Amino acid sequence: MAKTIVGLYDDRTTATRVLNDLESAGFGEDHLRFSSAEDGKATRYDVDDTSTEALGRYGVSDDESRFYSEGVRRGGSIVIARVHDSDVDRAVDIMARHNPVRYEDRQEDYLADYDESATYSAAQMTENRNRYADQSKQRLQEIEEHLKIGKREVVRGGVRVHQYVETDVEEETLRLRDEEIVVDRANVTRDLTPDEADAVFQEKTVELVERDEEAVVEKTAQVTGEVAVGKDVNVREETVGGEVRRTRVEVERFAGEMGGADQFRSHYDTTYKSTGRSYGDYEPAYTYGYAAGKTYGDRDYSAVENDLRSDYSARYHDGDDSVWDDFKDAVRHGYNKAKAAV
């Protein structure tokens, strides 16, 4: 019994690699179909119709047909594999290796305003791919804290000086003199002599003045003390600080299905590093050899080398097999790793 497996990818390059890996695994024209909204070199599996009706004929459910159809119209590419039950796991494994779009992640967005008659411009397709490519990246920030040290004036306390007016009573006892005129009239009988009589009978005025003493109080101000208010300024040195935090992002590689990239990088370091080419130049050869080893793991590498040479050169170097000698050791290493795993 045959089953249909569909993989949706945001870019044509990745979807084409999936096709190549499925071919290497033994799937061919009877099994594979391919469609992409991006322009590119045609494949022998191309189909133009990715409508929900067309996908339904491959056995895809209604909701998933709308989802994949919308994915292509938004700029994606799909790979359809119609395989027997015994080959389902192999086909799924190959498709999953290239990180297809997950139905669960985008169904709400793709199906919310689904309109099969709608069209997307090239700019809209690019925008859609870029948006989801950015969402797929998880960013961890490296952050550092810094202390900003300065100084400010702080009121620690002070002195407030008040001046009051106090009143005291000062007393002193004085002896004051009062004068009083006393008139004493007395009756006297005495004869005057003619001379005395001449002297007496003259007009005369006698004045006496009464004088008294009174107390006089005067005030004078005298400085008896002084309070001076000022500030003494002392300069001191004080060392201040605090804890600052920073985040560091460490990247740790761990082994996956192929045993991790480290096993290939180690081979690259010892075999190719001196050539001046980067690891990224050889990585496709390693992964190609590994995929071939899983497919032909029951055969020795020397028995399939010529076939792999032609197929690898066609896929990655436009049929130019003159570069095979530059990459064959990487393909052989990947093939033997996969064969040992099988």
Short mmCIF file of C-alpha atoms in Angstrom, two decimals:
data_model
loop_
_atom_site.label_atom_id
_atom_site.label_comp_id
_atom_site.label_asym_id
_atom_site.label_seq_id
_atom_site.Cartn_x
_atom_site.Cartn_y
_atom_site.Cartn_z
CA MET A 1 0.00 0.00 0.00
CA ALA A 2 1.32 3.46 -0.93
CA LYS A 3 1.36 6.54 1.25
CA THR A 4 1.91 10.22 0.42
CA ILE A 5 4.51 12.31 2.25
CA VAL A 6 4.66 16.06 1.62
CA GLY A 7 7.43 18.43 2.66
CA LEU A 8 7.10 22.24 2.42
CA TYR A 9 10.30 24.33 2.34
CA ASP A 10 10.75 28.09 2.31
CA ASP A 11 13.37 28.10 -0.44
CA ARG A 12 13.88 26.17 -3.68
CA THR A 13 17.52 25.33 -2.94
CA THR A 14 16.63 23.33 0.16
CA ALA A 15 13.75 21.57 -1.59
CA THR A 16 16.07 20.61 -4.48
CA ARG A 17 18.50 19.06 -2.02
CA VAL A 18 15.64 17.00 -0.61
CA LEU A 19 14.87 15.74 -4.11
CA ASN A 20 18.52 14.81 -4.64
CA ASP A 21 18.69 12.92 -1.35
CA LEU A 22 15.47 11.06 -2.18
CA GLU A 23 16.93 10.12 -5.56
CA SER A 24 20.08 8.85 -3.89
CA ALA A 25 17.87 6.74 -1.62
CA GLY A 26 16.33 5.03 -4.65
CA PHE A 27 13.15 7.04 -5.17
CA GLY A 28 12.49 8.09 -8.76
CA GLU A 29 9.88 9.30 -11.21
CA ASP A 30 7.28 6.85 -9.96
CA HIS A 31 7.51 8.33 -6.48
CA LEU A 32 8.41 12.02 -6.61
CA ARG A 33 6.71 15.30 -7.55
CA PHE A 34 8.08 18.81 -7.13
CA SER A 35 6.71 22.35 -7.34
CA SER A 36 8.20 25.73 -6.46
CA ALA A 37 7.14 29.36 -6.66
CA GLU A 38 10.79 30.36 -7.14
CA ASP A 39 12.39 30.41 -10.56
CA GLY A 40 15.05 27.81 -11.10
CA LYS A 41 16.32 24.97 -13.20
CA ALA A 42 13.52 22.53 -14.07
CA THR A 43 13.54 19.01 -12.66
CA ARG A 44 12.00 15.89 -14.15
CA TYR A 45 9.53 15.85 -11.25
CA ASP A 46 8.00 19.30 -11.82
CA VAL A 47 4.23 19.74 -11.59
CA ASP A 48 2.43 23.02 -12.18
CA ASP A 49 -0.82 22.33 -10.35
CA THR A 50 -0.59 22.61 -6.56
CA SER A 51 -4.23 23.47 -5.96
CA THR A 52 -6.10 21.82 -3.14
CA GLU A 53 -7.88 19.61 -5.66
CA ALA A 54 -4.61 18.46 -7.21
CA LEU A 55 -3.02 17.76 -3.83
CA GLY A 56 -6.17 15.92 -2.79
CA ARG A 57 -5.62 13.51 -5.65
CA TYR A 58 -2.32 12.55 -4.06
CA GLY A 59 -4.20 11.61 -0.90
CA VAL A 60 -3.51 14.79 1.09
CA SER A 61 -6.28 15.82 3.52
CA ASP A 62 -8.35 18.96 2.83
CA ASP A 63 -6.79 21.16 5.53
CA GLU A 64 -3.26 20.08 4.66
CA SER A 65 -3.97 20.55 0.94
CA ARG A 66 -4.99 24.16 1.60
CA PHE A 67 -1.95 24.62 3.83
CA TYR A 68 0.57 23.33 1.28
CA SER A 69 -1.14 25.15 -1.58
CA GLU A 70 -0.96 28.41 0.38
CA GLY A 71 2.68 27.72 1.24
CA VAL A 72 3.62 27.45 -2.44
CA ARG A 73 1.66 30.59 -3.35
CA ARG A 74 3.55 32.48 -0.63
CA GLY A 75 6.88 31.56 -2.20
CA GLY A 76 7.60 28.08 -0.88
CA SER A 77 8.49 24.80 -2.57
CA ILE A 78 7.00 21.36 -1.95
CA VAL A 79 8.32 17.86 -2.42
CA ILE A 80 5.74 15.06 -2.71
CA ALA A 81 6.81 11.45 -2.25
CA ARG A 82 4.41 8.60 -2.96
CA VAL A 83 6.06 5.57 -1.35
CA HIS A 84 5.25 2.10 -0.10
CA ASP A 85 4.65 1.46 3.58
CA SER A 86 8.06 -0.12 3.97
CA ASP A 87 9.78 3.03 2.66
CA VAL A 88 7.83 5.61 4.66
CA ASP A 89 10.36 5.90 7.47
CA ARG A 90 13.25 6.38 5.05
CA ALA A 91 11.44 9.07 3.08
CA VAL A 92 10.29 10.90 6.22
CA ASP A 93 13.82 10.74 7.62
CA ILE A 94 15.29 12.38 4.51
CA MET A 95 12.66 15.14 4.39
CA ALA A 96 12.94 15.88 8.10
CA ARG A 97 16.71 16.19 7.82
CA HIS A 98 16.27 19.47 5.92
CA ASN A 99 13.89 21.14 8.41
CA PRO A 100 10.59 21.41 6.52
CA VAL A 101 7.91 23.93 7.51
CA ARG A 102 5.82 22.51 10.35
CA TYR A 103 2.07 22.44 9.81
CA GLU A 104 1.50 23.17 13.50
CA ASP A 105 3.62 26.33 13.40
CA ARG A 106 1.93 28.11 10.50
CA GLN A 107 -1.53 26.60 10.01
CA GLU A 108 -3.26 29.47 11.82
CA ASP A 109 -1.51 32.06 9.65
CA TYR A 110 -1.78 30.22 6.33
CA LEU A 111 -5.40 29.12 6.72
CA ALA A 112 -6.89 32.18 8.45
CA ASP A 113 -7.52 34.15 5.25
CA TYR A 114 -7.08 31.35 2.75
CA ASP A 115 -8.10 32.34 -0.76
CA GLU A 116 -7.00 30.05 -3.55
CA SER A 117 -7.61 32.77 -6.13
CA ALA A 118 -5.21 35.22 -4.42
CA THR A 119 -1.79 35.82 -5.92
CA TYR A 120 1.43 37.02 -4.34
CA SER A 121 4.02 39.27 -5.94
CA ALA A 122 7.71 38.34 -5.93
CA ALA A 123 8.32 40.99 -3.27
CA GLN A 124 5.57 39.56 -1.05
CA MET A 125 7.02 36.06 -1.44
CA THR A 126 10.46 37.28 -0.43
CA GLU A 127 9.00 39.15 2.52
CA ASN A 128 7.16 36.01 3.70
CA ARG A 129 10.32 33.89 3.47
CA ASN A 130 12.40 36.47 5.30
CA ARG A 131 9.80 36.88 8.06
CA TYR A 132 9.70 33.20 8.90
CA ALA A 133 13.44 32.79 8.45
CA ASP A 134 13.91 35.49 11.10
CA GLN A 135 11.36 33.84 13.43
CA SER A 136 13.21 30.53 13.21
CA LYS A 137 16.31 32.08 14.72
CA GLN A 138 16.67 32.26 18.45
CA ARG A 139 18.80 35.14 19.58
CA LEU A 140 20.63 35.21 22.87
CA GLN A 141 22.16 38.52 23.81
CA GLU A 142 25.42 39.04 25.60
CA ILE A 143 24.82 41.83 28.10
CA GLU A 144 27.15 43.58 30.48
CA GLU A 145 26.38 45.88 33.38
CA HIS A 146 28.60 48.86 34.11
CA LEU A 147 28.90 51.07 37.19
CA LYS A 148 28.55 54.79 36.67
CA ILE A 149 30.36 56.32 39.66
CA GLY A 150 30.08 60.01 40.58
CA LYS A 151 29.32 62.13 43.61
CA ARG A 152 26.46 64.21 44.90
CA GLU A 153 25.95 66.53 47.87
CA VAL A 154 24.07 65.05 50.80
CA VAL A 155 22.81 67.09 53.78
CA ARG A 156 24.11 65.27 56.86
CA GLY A 157 23.02 67.91 59.45
CA GLY A 158 23.75 71.49 60.42
CA VAL A 159 23.69 74.21 63.06
CA ARG A 160 20.92 76.77 63.46
CA VAL A 161 21.85 79.81 65.58
CA HIS A 162 19.17 81.99 67.18
CA GLN A 163 19.68 85.38 68.82
CA TYR A 164 17.25 86.23 71.63
CA VAL A 165 16.65 89.49 73.56
CA GLU A 166 16.55 88.93 77.33
CA THR A 167 15.47 91.61 79.83
CA ASP A 168 17.01 91.92 83.31
CA VAL A 169 16.25 94.59 85.98
CA GLU A 170 19.24 96.40 87.39
CA GLU A 171 18.63 98.46 90.61
CA GLU A 172 20.71 100.88 92.58
CA THR A 173 19.73 102.93 95.72
CA LEU A 174 20.39 106.70 95.45
CA ARG A 175 20.23 109.43 98.12
CA LEU A 176 18.24 112.29 96.57
CA ARG A 177 18.08 115.77 98.16
CA ASP A 178 14.89 117.88 98.14
CA GLU A 179 14.94 121.62 99.10
CA GLU A 180 11.96 123.38 100.64
CA ILE A 181 11.71 127.13 101.45
CA VAL A 182 10.40 127.80 104.87
CA VAL A 183 8.96 131.25 105.73
CA ASP A 184 9.04 131.92 109.44
CA ARG A 185 7.19 135.02 110.52
CA ALA A 186 7.65 136.14 114.18
CA ASN A 187 6.40 139.18 116.16
CA VAL A 188 9.39 141.20 117.48
CA THR A 189 9.37 144.40 119.47
CA ARG A 190 12.62 146.25 119.23
CA ASP A 191 13.53 149.91 118.75
CA LEU A 192 15.59 150.80 115.77
CA THR A 193 18.26 153.38 115.69
CA PRO A 194 18.00 156.19 113.20
CA ASP A 195 20.61 154.51 111.01
CA GLU A 196 18.87 151.20 111.17
CA ALA A 197 15.60 152.88 110.41
CA ASP A 198 17.11 154.55 107.31
CA ALA A 199 18.43 151.21 106.14
CA VAL A 200 15.24 149.36 106.71
CA PHE A 201 12.95 151.62 104.99
CA GLN A 202 14.19 150.77 101.53
CA GLU A 203 12.43 148.65 98.88
CA LYS A 204 14.08 145.19 98.44
CA THR A 205 13.20 141.86 96.91
CA VAL A 206 14.67 138.61 98.13
CA GLU A 207 14.35 135.40 96.03
CA LEU A 208 15.14 131.89 97.15
CA VAL A 209 15.08 128.83 94.78
CA GLU A 210 14.05 125.35 95.89
CA ARG A 211 16.16 122.63 94.26
CA ASP A 212 15.43 118.88 94.28
CA GLU A 213 17.48 115.92 93.05
CA GLU A 214 15.83 113.23 90.90
CA ALA A 215 17.10 109.89 89.65
CA VAL A 216 18.30 109.74 86.01
CA VAL A 217 18.61 106.37 84.17
CA GLU A 218 20.54 106.03 80.90
CA LYS A 219 21.15 102.82 78.88
CA THR A 220 24.37 101.91 77.16
CA ALA A 221 25.03 98.75 75.03
CA GLN A 222 28.15 96.81 75.67
CA VAL A 223 29.44 93.73 73.80
CA THR A 224 30.04 90.97 76.28
CA GLY A 225 30.46 87.91 73.97
CA GLU A 226 30.52 86.76 70.35
CA VAL A 227 29.41 83.53 68.54
CA ALA A 228 30.96 82.86 65.11
CA VAL A 229 29.22 80.33 62.79
CA GLY A 230 31.10 78.83 59.81
CA LYS A 231 32.06 75.53 58.14
CA ASP A 232 35.25 73.53 58.12
CA VAL A 233 35.63 71.53 54.87
CA ASN A 234 37.49 68.23 54.99
CA VAL A 235 38.20 66.22 51.84
CA ARG A 236 38.25 62.43 52.18
CA GLU A 237 38.81 59.63 49.75
CA GLU A 238 36.31 56.77 49.60
CA THR A 239 36.45 53.72 47.34
CA VAL A 240 33.01 52.71 46.10
CA GLY A 241 31.94 49.84 43.87
CA GLY A 242 29.30 47.23 43.29
CA GLU A 243 28.63 43.96 41.58
CA VAL A 244 28.08 44.04 37.83
CA ARG A 245 26.63 41.17 35.86
CA ARG A 246 27.20 39.99 32.35
CA THR A 247 25.78 37.21 30.22
CA ARG A 248 27.90 34.95 28.08
CA VAL A 249 26.53 32.75 25.34
CA GLU A 250 28.33 29.43 24.90
CA VAL A 251 27.62 27.21 21.93
CA GLU A 252 27.88 23.50 22.62
CA ARG A 253 27.65 21.00 19.82
CA PHE A 254 25.93 17.69 20.44
CA ALA A 255 25.64 14.58 18.36
CA GLY A 256 22.67 14.14 16.06
CA GLU A 257 21.69 11.43 13.60
CA MET A 258 24.97 11.66 11.69
CA GLY A 259 27.04 11.64 14.85
CA GLY A 260 27.45 15.40 14.80
CA ALA A 261 29.44 17.69 12.57
CA ASP A 262 32.55 17.25 14.73
CA GLN A 263 33.37 13.87 13.21
CA PHE A 264 33.49 15.50 9.77
CA ARG A 265 35.29 18.60 10.96
CA SER A 266 38.02 16.49 12.49
CA HIS A 267 38.54 14.81 9.13
CA TYR A 268 38.53 18.23 7.46
CA ASP A 269 41.16 19.54 9.86
CA THR A 270 43.54 16.70 9.09
CA THR A 271 42.83 16.37 5.35
CA TYR A 272 41.72 19.68 3.88
CA LYS A 273 42.46 22.55 6.24
CA SER A 274 45.86 23.17 4.68
CA THR A 275 44.22 23.68 1.25
CA GLY A 276 42.90 27.09 2.33
CA ARG A 277 39.27 26.14 1.67
CA SER A 278 36.73 26.46 4.47
CA TYR A 279 34.85 23.63 6.12
CA GLY A 280 31.68 24.91 4.44
CA ASP A 281 33.19 24.08 1.03
CA TYR A 282 33.46 20.41 1.98
CA GLU A 283 30.36 19.96 4.14
CA PRO A 284 28.06 19.12 1.15
CA ALA A 285 30.49 16.34 0.15
CA TYR A 286 30.44 14.87 3.67
CA THR A 287 26.65 14.91 3.90
CA TYR A 288 26.28 13.56 0.36
CA GLY A 289 28.60 10.66 1.16
CA TYR A 290 26.73 9.97 4.39
CA ALA A 291 23.36 9.85 2.62
CA ALA A 292 24.78 7.55 -0.05
CA GLY A 293 26.27 5.31 2.61
CA LYS A 294 22.86 4.87 4.23
CA THR A 295 21.42 3.93 0.84
CA TYR A 296 24.19 1.61 -0.39
CA GLY A 297 25.63 0.60 2.95
CA ASP A 298 25.64 -3.07 1.97
CA ARG A 299 28.14 -2.35 -0.81
CA ASP A 300 31.79 -1.45 -0.61
CA TYR A 301 32.65 2.14 -1.49
CA SER A 302 34.91 1.11 -4.39
CA ALA A 303 31.95 -0.62 -6.03
CA VAL A 304 29.87 2.55 -6.17
CA GLU A 305 32.55 5.25 -6.48
CA ASN A 306 32.12 5.80 -10.23
CA ASP A 307 28.36 6.21 -9.85
CA LEU A 308 28.79 8.59 -6.94
CA ARG A 309 31.36 10.61 -8.87
CA SER A 310 28.96 11.25 -11.74
CA ASP A 311 25.95 11.93 -9.50
CA TYR A 312 27.86 14.23 -7.12
CA SER A 313 29.38 16.25 -9.94
CA ALA A 314 25.97 16.68 -11.58
CA ARG A 315 24.35 17.86 -8.38
CA TYR A 316 26.96 20.22 -6.99
CA HIS A 317 29.26 21.18 -9.87
CA ASP A 318 27.01 21.27 -12.97
CA GLY A 319 28.39 17.99 -14.28
CA ASP A 320 32.03 19.04 -14.01
CA ASP A 321 33.73 15.92 -12.59
CA SER A 322 37.19 17.46 -12.83
CA VAL A 323 36.78 18.64 -9.24
CA TRP A 324 36.02 15.13 -7.98
CA ASP A 325 39.59 14.59 -6.82
CA ASP A 326 39.26 17.67 -4.58
CA PHE A 327 36.25 16.26 -2.71
CA LYS A 328 36.31 12.47 -3.08
CA ASP A 329 37.98 11.86 0.30
CA ALA A 330 35.17 13.79 2.01
CA VAL A 331 32.52 11.73 0.16
CA ARG A 332 34.35 8.48 1.04
CA HIS A 333 34.62 9.51 4.71
CA GLY A 334 30.90 10.26 4.93
CA TYR A 335 30.02 7.04 3.09
CA ASN A 336 32.10 4.87 5.40
CA LYS A 337 30.65 6.58 8.50
CA ALA A 338 27.12 5.81 7.36
CA LYS A 339 28.03 2.28 6.33
CA ALA A 340 29.51 1.64 9.79
CA ALA A 341 26.34 2.97 11.40
CA VAL A 342 24.17 0.71 9.23
#
